[in-house]
Amino acid sequence: MPASTREAVRVAVLADSDTRWKWGALTARRITATTAEPTGFVLRGRATPTARQLTETGVSTTVPREVTGAEFLRAVRDAETHGEGYDVVVLALVGGTVRAVLQGLADLALERRPVIVTGYVGVVYEKLTDGLLLRHGADVVLANSRHDAERFRDVYTGVGAAADAVVEAALPFLGGAPHTPEAGRDTLVFAAQPSVPATRAERAYVLRRLVEHARLHPGREVLLKLRSKPGEHTTHLEEFPFQKLVRDLDPPANLRLVYGHMGEVLDRTDLLVTVSSTAALEALHRRIPTAILTDLGVREALGNHHFVGSGLLTSFDRLDEGSAPTPDESWLARQGVASDGSYGSAFDAARDRVAALLALPALPPITPYYTAETAPGYLPGILARHRLDVTAPEPRESGLRRVVREAARGAYRHGVQRVAPVIRRLGEL
């Protein structure tokens, strides 16, 4: 039965990290007319978020269920068997996992499959072509800006693939009151990223300059906004956590480390500084003064090349002198920041496309670009890594299994943050 004939639209969200869960859950609400909570699933893996991280996203009062890819597919299959099939599935995943789940959903051969939606959680500055082609086959590929929509369509048409799934929208977590200066308040927030910059020396440099800036401006509150606590993982691996590096620097009292919801931190921010965090777009949406650092260069590896032409590129030397960049309005208009009040209609096109698909008597087959014919030396490896065999016996969950799984995660994180740096240093001797 098409969802258009029912009052409620059933939506499932599958995510593989805390930030993608936030994106997926909010996107589910933006692209459908339903007010019901989406059914949440978090993919079990190296970046599986903790309960604290999921709560901190602030997007749902219901904790998503932790599953393997095969368990998710079983849940989709069983929901249809019981007459409660999902109308929309939002895949908030990395590209390779999206392609594997697309294959899994196709192989289920459901009587009526769900509309499949995917996209990106933030600035797309690396692996544009590969990531997009891995996502091809979804019914809706959301672009967070006009700039991204044009790039996405160019990639698809450039390889001879259909591009009608690309729909211009915006980041679903933009919002909050416009920036209003307050007498006696002067707060600089540095939005940290787990893997940008990547090396210990570069991360130590950024931290040292932030500490020095706080000392130069004792009347300014300087907040180092961190994504995760030690031992937790996010979308990207954090090999050198700022929490550990700061111990050697004796920061002044006006510099503090903070966690929590970015929107709440931005409520009291007067200057947002970062290398290339998506938090910059959140700040720009609210007209908060924003600075993108060039101290380590303007490089694709840093992601700050995305901001070329924005008017926001600057250095710590200039910030120390008290200057703040002024954004280029034409650049903002192309980047989906919607600081001009247009955000309310940013998801209209996506909502219309989903509604049109739901109204169809039957959805067309899932037809990805990567197939055994177009990528015979690439696709089999991607599918094999994810092992989405719903016919295999479902593993029995037990207390011992959970303990072993958590221990394995702990060992992995320890290896990333402690063992790997030591091995790297030994290799440089």
XYZ file of C-alpha atoms in Angstrom:
429
model
C 0.000 0.000 0.000
C 1.555 3.364 -0.998
C 2.245 5.569 2.009
C 0.159 8.320 0.409
C -2.922 6.277 1.260
C -1.926 6.039 4.931
C -1.821 8.790 7.519
C 1.651 7.985 8.885
C 4.922 7.540 7.006
C 7.182 4.935 8.575
C 10.834 5.982 8.460
C 13.967 4.064 9.449
C 17.393 5.650 9.853
C 20.610 3.632 9.711
C 23.730 5.514 10.835
C 27.325 4.545 11.536
C 28.431 7.354 13.903
C 27.018 9.985 16.245
C 27.231 12.810 13.696
C 25.585 10.737 10.987
C 22.838 9.684 13.402
C 22.196 13.384 14.041
C 22.116 14.093 10.307
C 19.939 11.091 9.527
C 17.360 11.623 12.252
C 16.949 15.313 11.465
C 16.862 14.649 7.724
C 14.087 12.088 8.240
C 11.949 14.787 9.833
C 12.762 17.401 7.199
C 11.875 15.288 4.161
C 8.597 13.773 5.353
C 5.388 15.258 6.675
C 5.170 12.784 9.534
C 5.641 13.884 13.134
C 6.394 10.358 14.332
C 9.863 9.491 15.595
C 11.949 7.635 13.012
C 13.038 4.140 13.978
C 16.752 4.418 14.652
C 19.513 1.901 13.985
C 23.233 2.412 14.629
C 25.628 0.215 12.720
C 27.966 -1.806 14.902
C 31.573 -1.001 14.048
C 34.698 0.927 14.965
C 32.844 4.269 15.239
C 29.805 2.983 17.139
C 28.833 5.894 19.406
C 28.390 5.607 23.144
C 25.085 6.330 24.864
C 26.507 9.700 25.972
C 27.379 10.670 22.408
C 23.930 9.714 21.128
C 22.218 11.668 23.898
C 24.434 14.684 23.247
C 23.197 14.943 19.663
C 19.844 15.964 21.109
C 17.871 14.667 18.123
C 15.764 11.948 19.721
C 14.491 10.763 23.066
C 14.649 7.178 21.819
C 18.030 5.452 21.751
C 18.685 3.827 18.358
C 19.189 0.081 18.292
C 22.729 -1.170 17.655
C 22.797 -3.663 14.780
C 24.970 -5.283 12.168
C 24.161 -4.646 8.529
C 22.520 -8.064 8.215
C 20.411 -7.440 11.322
C 19.190 -4.166 9.844
C 18.127 -5.907 6.650
C 16.311 -8.549 8.685
C 14.492 -5.777 10.554
C 13.386 -4.227 7.252
C 12.251 -7.613 5.960
C 10.430 -8.544 9.171
C 8.677 -5.170 9.351
C 7.160 -5.784 5.919
C 6.230 -9.356 6.874
C 4.224 -7.987 9.818
C 2.479 -5.401 7.657
C 4.489 -2.504 9.065
C 7.070 -2.036 6.335
C 9.155 1.116 6.218
C 8.144 3.703 3.639
C 11.441 5.583 3.756
C 14.937 4.454 4.731
C 17.591 7.103 5.374
C 21.138 5.764 4.980
C 23.455 8.010 7.004
C 26.569 6.021 6.159
C 29.911 6.159 4.379
C 29.756 5.500 0.643
C 30.891 1.878 0.627
C 28.343 0.935 3.269
C 25.590 2.725 1.371
C 26.401 0.654 -1.717
C 26.396 -2.577 0.279
C 23.057 -1.801 1.936
C 21.576 -0.862 -1.454
C 22.547 -4.332 -2.650
C 21.085 -5.898 0.472
C 17.779 -4.063 0.081
C 17.579 -5.040 -3.569
C 18.263 -8.680 -2.706
C 15.402 -8.708 -0.180
C 12.998 -8.461 -3.137
C 10.316 -6.831 -0.985
C 6.803 -6.590 -2.344
C 7.120 -2.827 -1.941
C 10.557 -1.511 -1.124
C 11.122 1.741 0.796
C 12.220 5.025 -0.734
C 15.976 5.209 -0.099
C 17.543 8.530 0.873
C 21.206 9.289 1.472
C 23.613 12.220 1.442
C 26.504 13.817 3.302
C 26.768 15.013 6.880
C 28.789 18.129 6.072
C 31.336 19.701 3.770
C 32.275 17.363 0.907
C 35.973 18.013 0.374
C 37.442 14.587 -0.392
C 36.611 11.472 -2.418
C 33.832 13.338 -4.217
C 33.607 11.072 -7.261
C 34.047 7.730 -5.502
C 31.688 8.654 -2.676
C 28.985 9.794 -5.064
C 29.210 6.735 -7.306
C 28.972 4.478 -4.264
C 25.774 6.305 -3.280
C 24.269 6.068 -6.764
C 21.174 3.896 -6.796
C 19.468 5.656 -3.916
C 16.186 7.342 -4.859
C 17.295 10.631 -3.307
C 20.877 11.866 -2.937
C 20.681 15.053 -0.912
C 23.069 17.910 -1.658
C 23.620 20.404 1.141
C 23.917 23.406 -1.188
C 23.496 24.630 -4.746
C 27.260 24.271 -5.146
C 27.140 20.594 -4.120
C 24.074 19.860 -6.250
C 25.863 21.120 -9.352
C 28.987 19.093 -8.559
C 26.979 15.943 -7.844
C 25.051 16.162 -11.117
C 28.254 16.814 -13.047
C 29.808 13.636 -11.651
C 26.795 11.466 -12.443
C 26.242 12.790 -15.949
C 29.980 12.670 -16.574
C 30.026 8.890 -16.172
C 26.757 8.376 -18.013
C 24.679 7.732 -14.890
C 21.226 9.152 -14.144
C 21.383 12.305 -12.034
C 17.692 12.815 -11.261
C 18.163 11.525 -7.706
C 20.258 14.576 -6.769
C 18.122 17.072 -4.860
C 19.343 20.392 -3.493
C 18.596 20.875 0.197
C 20.686 22.065 3.160
C 22.254 20.741 6.318
C 19.354 19.604 8.507
C 20.840 20.858 11.763
C 21.104 24.552 10.918
C 19.078 26.749 13.229
C 19.222 28.880 16.318
C 18.825 32.589 16.933
C 20.889 35.082 14.919
C 24.017 36.324 16.631
C 23.424 39.222 18.990
C 26.424 40.754 20.794
C 26.025 41.128 24.549
C 27.690 43.744 26.688
C 30.514 42.218 28.715
C 30.595 38.983 26.685
C 33.535 38.110 24.437
C 33.681 34.411 23.615
C 35.863 32.710 21.025
C 35.077 29.082 20.264
C 37.522 26.821 18.458
C 35.662 23.938 16.797
C 38.020 20.966 16.956
C 38.012 18.106 14.457
C 39.129 14.528 15.212
C 41.466 14.177 12.225
C 42.069 17.721 10.943
C 44.856 18.509 11.218
C 46.117 14.956 11.363
C 49.696 15.003 12.674
C 50.738 15.473 16.256
C 52.956 18.437 15.360
C 50.156 20.262 13.529
C 47.608 19.621 16.262
C 50.107 20.766 18.896
C 50.738 23.940 16.873
C 47.027 24.809 16.699
C 46.631 24.155 20.408
C 49.685 26.240 21.299
C 48.416 29.179 19.276
C 45.011 28.901 20.909
C 46.635 28.973 24.364
C 48.765 31.961 23.367
C 45.688 33.769 22.054
C 43.937 33.220 25.381
C 46.954 34.681 27.220
C 47.030 37.709 24.892
C 43.335 38.351 25.539
C 42.719 37.641 29.252
C 39.289 39.269 29.065
C 38.126 36.902 26.344
C 36.618 33.501 27.135
C 38.285 30.928 24.864
C 36.459 27.611 24.515
C 37.957 24.531 22.894
C 34.857 22.676 21.689
C 35.620 18.952 21.502
C 33.668 16.307 19.633
C 34.344 13.320 21.866
C 35.884 12.297 25.150
C 38.988 10.063 25.327
C 38.072 6.502 24.386
C 35.117 7.574 22.246
C 35.142 7.608 18.465
C 33.318 9.685 15.910
C 33.111 9.590 12.125
C 36.872 10.093 11.836
C 39.632 8.556 13.930
C 41.308 10.837 16.450
C 44.872 9.709 16.927
C 46.050 12.727 18.949
C 43.239 14.022 21.188
C 43.509 17.676 22.162
C 42.597 16.690 25.737
C 45.929 14.905 26.060
C 48.049 17.444 24.188
C 46.833 20.350 26.301
C 48.278 18.822 29.474
C 51.767 19.985 28.470
C 50.799 23.632 27.873
C 49.491 24.978 31.205
C 46.569 26.887 29.671
C 45.333 30.095 31.346
C 42.109 30.170 33.329
C 40.156 31.819 30.497
C 40.653 28.776 28.225
C 38.357 25.854 28.864
C 37.571 22.533 27.198
C 33.853 22.034 26.538
C 31.627 19.282 25.179
C 27.929 19.258 24.444
C 25.558 20.230 21.677
C 27.172 22.612 19.176
C 24.005 24.682 18.875
C 24.049 25.409 22.593
C 27.719 26.387 22.470
C 27.032 28.711 19.535
C 24.345 30.442 21.602
C 27.137 32.193 23.488
C 29.745 32.440 20.710
C 31.042 35.764 19.365
C 33.750 34.319 17.090
C 33.918 30.776 15.723
C 37.390 29.598 14.664
C 38.171 26.299 12.950
C 40.274 24.653 10.291
C 37.345 23.283 8.285
C 34.634 22.034 10.645
C 31.010 21.973 9.496
C 30.407 24.060 12.624
C 31.545 26.998 10.484
C 28.411 26.611 8.350
C 26.252 26.422 11.475
C 27.836 29.639 12.736
C 27.483 31.415 9.387
C 23.803 30.470 9.261
C 23.391 32.411 12.504
C 25.577 35.301 11.311
C 28.212 34.562 13.946
C 31.635 35.955 12.937
C 33.654 33.015 11.604
C 37.331 32.446 10.823
C 38.929 29.622 8.799
C 42.594 29.126 9.665
C 45.320 29.229 7.021
C 48.240 28.700 9.435
C 48.873 25.175 8.130
C 48.198 26.123 4.534
C 45.092 26.003 2.384
C 45.100 22.345 1.398
C 42.726 19.655 0.250
C 43.939 17.415 3.075
C 42.749 20.010 5.579
C 39.448 20.692 3.864
C 39.846 24.465 4.203
C 40.215 24.742 0.421
C 36.410 24.476 0.428
C 36.340 28.022 1.819
C 38.347 29.636 -0.981
C 36.348 32.668 -2.058
C 34.420 32.832 1.210
C 36.308 35.803 2.633
C 36.790 33.810 5.840
C 40.408 32.660 5.448
C 42.714 34.149 8.049
C 45.500 33.284 10.493
C 46.114 33.292 14.218
C 48.417 36.307 13.780
C 45.502 38.338 12.446
C 43.136 37.024 15.098
C 45.663 37.952 17.770
C 45.604 41.508 16.402
C 41.823 41.620 16.800
C 40.708 41.329 13.178
C 37.756 39.178 12.125
C 36.910 38.151 8.531
C 33.827 39.343 6.662
C 32.043 36.634 4.638
C 31.391 37.031 0.924
C 27.612 37.104 0.444
C 27.659 35.470 -3.000
C 29.713 32.578 -1.618
C 27.267 32.144 1.270
C 24.344 32.007 -1.148
C 25.875 29.065 -3.026
C 26.814 27.088 0.092
C 23.390 26.378 1.563
C 24.045 28.514 4.636
C 20.629 30.162 4.236
C 21.490 33.087 6.477
C 19.042 35.213 4.462
C 15.963 33.575 5.968
C 15.418 31.027 3.170
C 16.083 27.979 5.348
C 12.394 27.355 5.915
C 11.985 26.264 2.285
C 15.357 24.513 1.883
C 13.827 21.026 2.060
C 10.726 21.655 -0.047
C 12.192 20.004 -3.162
C 13.353 16.943 -1.202
C 9.978 16.632 0.515
C 8.175 16.886 -2.818
C 10.368 14.209 -4.411
C 9.862 11.789 -1.521
C 6.106 12.388 -1.598
C 5.999 11.772 -5.361
C 7.908 8.513 -4.974
C 5.655 7.370 -2.140
C 2.616 8.012 -4.324
C 3.811 5.683 -7.079
C 2.014 2.321 -7.346
C 5.441 0.658 -7.339
C 9.006 1.914 -7.097
C 11.486 1.151 -9.886
C 14.274 -1.402 -9.272
C 17.388 -0.227 -7.448
C 19.930 0.432 -10.217
C 23.339 1.538 -8.869
C 26.135 2.721 -11.132
C 28.618 0.243 -9.627
C 27.651 -3.235 -10.782
C 29.422 -6.482 -11.641
C 29.621 -5.115 -15.175
C 30.876 -1.566 -14.527
C 33.205 -2.331 -11.586
C 34.005 -6.078 -11.524
C 37.355 -5.493 -9.832
C 35.999 -3.121 -7.168
C 32.410 -3.903 -6.191
C 32.887 -7.531 -5.027
C 35.413 -6.422 -2.415
C 33.050 -3.772 -1.055
C 30.167 -6.220 -0.766
C 32.374 -8.934 0.748
C 33.627 -6.610 3.501
C 30.108 -5.935 4.725
C 28.869 -9.563 4.723
C 25.169 -8.681 4.449
C 23.844 -12.239 4.324
C 20.370 -12.258 5.837
C 20.114 -16.026 5.312
C 22.908 -16.728 7.799
C 21.832 -17.770 11.312
C 21.259 -14.768 13.533
C 23.877 -14.699 16.350
C 22.545 -15.028 19.875
C 23.154 -11.934 21.979
C 24.541 -12.545 25.441
C 26.245 -10.691 28.260
C 29.536 -12.357 27.399
C 29.256 -11.346 23.741
C 28.653 -7.727 24.758
C 31.635 -7.753 27.129
C 33.925 -9.213 24.452
C 32.676 -6.685 21.896
C 33.331 -3.726 24.204
C 36.766 -5.088 25.065
C 37.603 -5.380 21.382
C 36.514 -1.794 20.790
C 38.632 -0.634 23.692
C 41.650 -2.463 22.331
C 41.107 -0.938 18.903
C 40.882 2.602 20.289
C 43.950 2.013 22.437
C 45.820 0.852 19.357
C 44.827 3.941 17.374
C 45.626 6.485 20.063
C 48.627 4.910 21.806
C 50.263 2.022 19.963
C 50.110 3.400 16.413
C 51.926 6.675 17.267
C 54.707 4.743 18.995
C 55.162 2.414 16.019
C 55.204 5.425 13.676
C 57.916 7.136 15.739
C 59.995 3.961 15.769
C 59.701 3.766 12.006
C 61.145 7.267 11.717
C 64.314 6.394 13.674
